[in-house]
Amino acid sequence: MRVARTFMTIVRFLRRPRVFDTTLVIVLLAPVLLGAISMIAARGETWATLSAGFHVAGSLCLLMRRGRPILTVGLVAALDVVGIMTQSVFFTSLPSLIACYSLGRYTTGHPTLITSAAVFVVYAVDTEVFLAGTGSWLGSLFAVLVPVGIGQLVRLRTELDERGRQEAADAAVRAERRRIARELHDVVAHHITVINALVGGARATLPPGQDVTKNALESAEQTARQAMSEMRRLLDVLRVDGNEGPDAATGVGAERLPVLIKEAGSSGLPPA
């Protein structure tokens, strides 16, 4: 159990955007740097140094891929273009694929379309001119279109999940409002109605000459009616979703009428 909690803590820590991006850059840099150092030490090849340098620069650009995805993909593409021109990079690099994915993941609409098209044209022309390989246009198309498309799909899925969670939270708030409205109606409004009925019955049965008591009971009746009016306004405020039916607002209708009659009868009022 302790190992599982520790693992989940590490996972939550790594899922933080800044921590995740830093870890990603370290993972991209470590094997390439070790390989380049080994090759330089063994054969002293210059192209290995240049290739490692372009890879390091492109990987470091990924640190801003969430906040500035268009700038990131532009910088990484420019590094790839220079690398292809110097024969240090033979096609789109891994940082460029991640940058294209980030473009689709964190941008929408026309900026995504325009930037993707521009990057595709740059890659296609550069590989066609300096690599002279057959199918360079098709390869560049897949190298840009696939990661951007995956990023778009992930973004849409995330937005749909977030919208679903928001709708569930809103539904829970509305349900809680309806529950509070029902409880207010059941606990308070019915008792105020009983009090109003008792006061009215007592006033109607007063003998002549009890003007002071009659005025006091009339004032109590008016206060009860005012309390009921304020209670209805409060229930209307709680009924923010406009639902109708047994679960809306008070949620009871005439179902509580027999209980109300029973309460009034148990208080000493004769049946009508």
Short mmCIF file of N, CA and C in Angstrom, two decimals, residues 32 34-49 51 90:
data_model
loop_
_atom_site.label_atom_id
_atom_site.label_comp_id
_atom_site.label_asym_id
_atom_site.label_seq_id
_atom_site.Cartn_x
_atom_site.Cartn_y
_atom_site.Cartn_z
N VAL A 32 21.16 11.01 -26.70
CA VAL A 32 21.83 11.66 -27.85
C VAL A 32 23.19 12.21 -27.43
N LEU A 34 25.07 11.22 -24.93
CA LEU A 34 25.98 10.11 -24.66
C LEU A 34 26.49 9.49 -25.95
N GLY A 35 25.56 9.30 -26.94
CA GLY A 35 25.97 8.74 -28.23
C GLY A 35 26.94 9.64 -28.97
N ALA A 36 26.66 10.95 -28.96
CA ALA A 36 27.54 11.89 -29.65
C ALA A 36 28.92 11.92 -29.01
N ILE A 37 28.95 11.92 -27.68
CA ILE A 37 30.24 11.93 -26.99
C ILE A 37 31.04 10.68 -27.31
N SER A 38 30.36 9.54 -27.37
CA SER A 38 31.05 8.29 -27.68
C SER A 38 31.62 8.32 -29.10
N MET A 39 30.81 8.81 -30.06
CA MET A 39 31.28 8.85 -31.45
C MET A 39 32.41 9.85 -31.64
N ILE A 40 32.32 10.98 -30.98
CA ILE A 40 33.39 11.98 -31.10
C ILE A 40 34.68 11.44 -30.49
N ALA A 41 34.56 10.78 -29.36
CA ALA A 41 35.75 10.25 -28.71
C ALA A 41 36.38 9.12 -29.53
N ALA A 42 35.53 8.34 -30.23
CA ALA A 42 36.06 7.21 -30.99
C ALA A 42 36.61 7.62 -32.34
N ARG A 43 35.85 8.47 -33.08
CA ARG A 43 36.27 8.79 -34.44
C ARG A 43 36.44 10.28 -34.71
N GLY A 44 35.99 11.08 -33.77
CA GLY A 44 36.17 12.53 -33.93
C GLY A 44 35.40 13.11 -35.08
N GLU A 45 34.20 12.58 -35.40
CA GLU A 45 33.43 13.05 -36.54
C GLU A 45 32.73 14.36 -36.21
N THR A 46 32.87 15.32 -37.11
CA THR A 46 32.29 16.64 -36.88
C THR A 46 30.78 16.63 -37.00
N TRP A 47 30.25 15.81 -37.93
CA TRP A 47 28.81 15.82 -38.14
C TRP A 47 28.07 15.34 -36.91
N ALA A 48 28.70 14.48 -36.10
CA ALA A 48 28.06 14.03 -34.86
C ALA A 48 27.90 15.19 -33.89
N THR A 49 28.91 16.06 -33.86
CA THR A 49 28.82 17.23 -32.99
C THR A 49 27.70 18.16 -33.44
N SER A 51 25.06 17.40 -35.33
CA SER A 51 23.77 16.74 -35.15
C SER A 51 23.32 16.80 -33.70
N PHE A 90 18.98 14.31 -41.31
CA PHE A 90 18.57 13.69 -42.56
C PHE A 90 17.06 13.72 -42.78
#
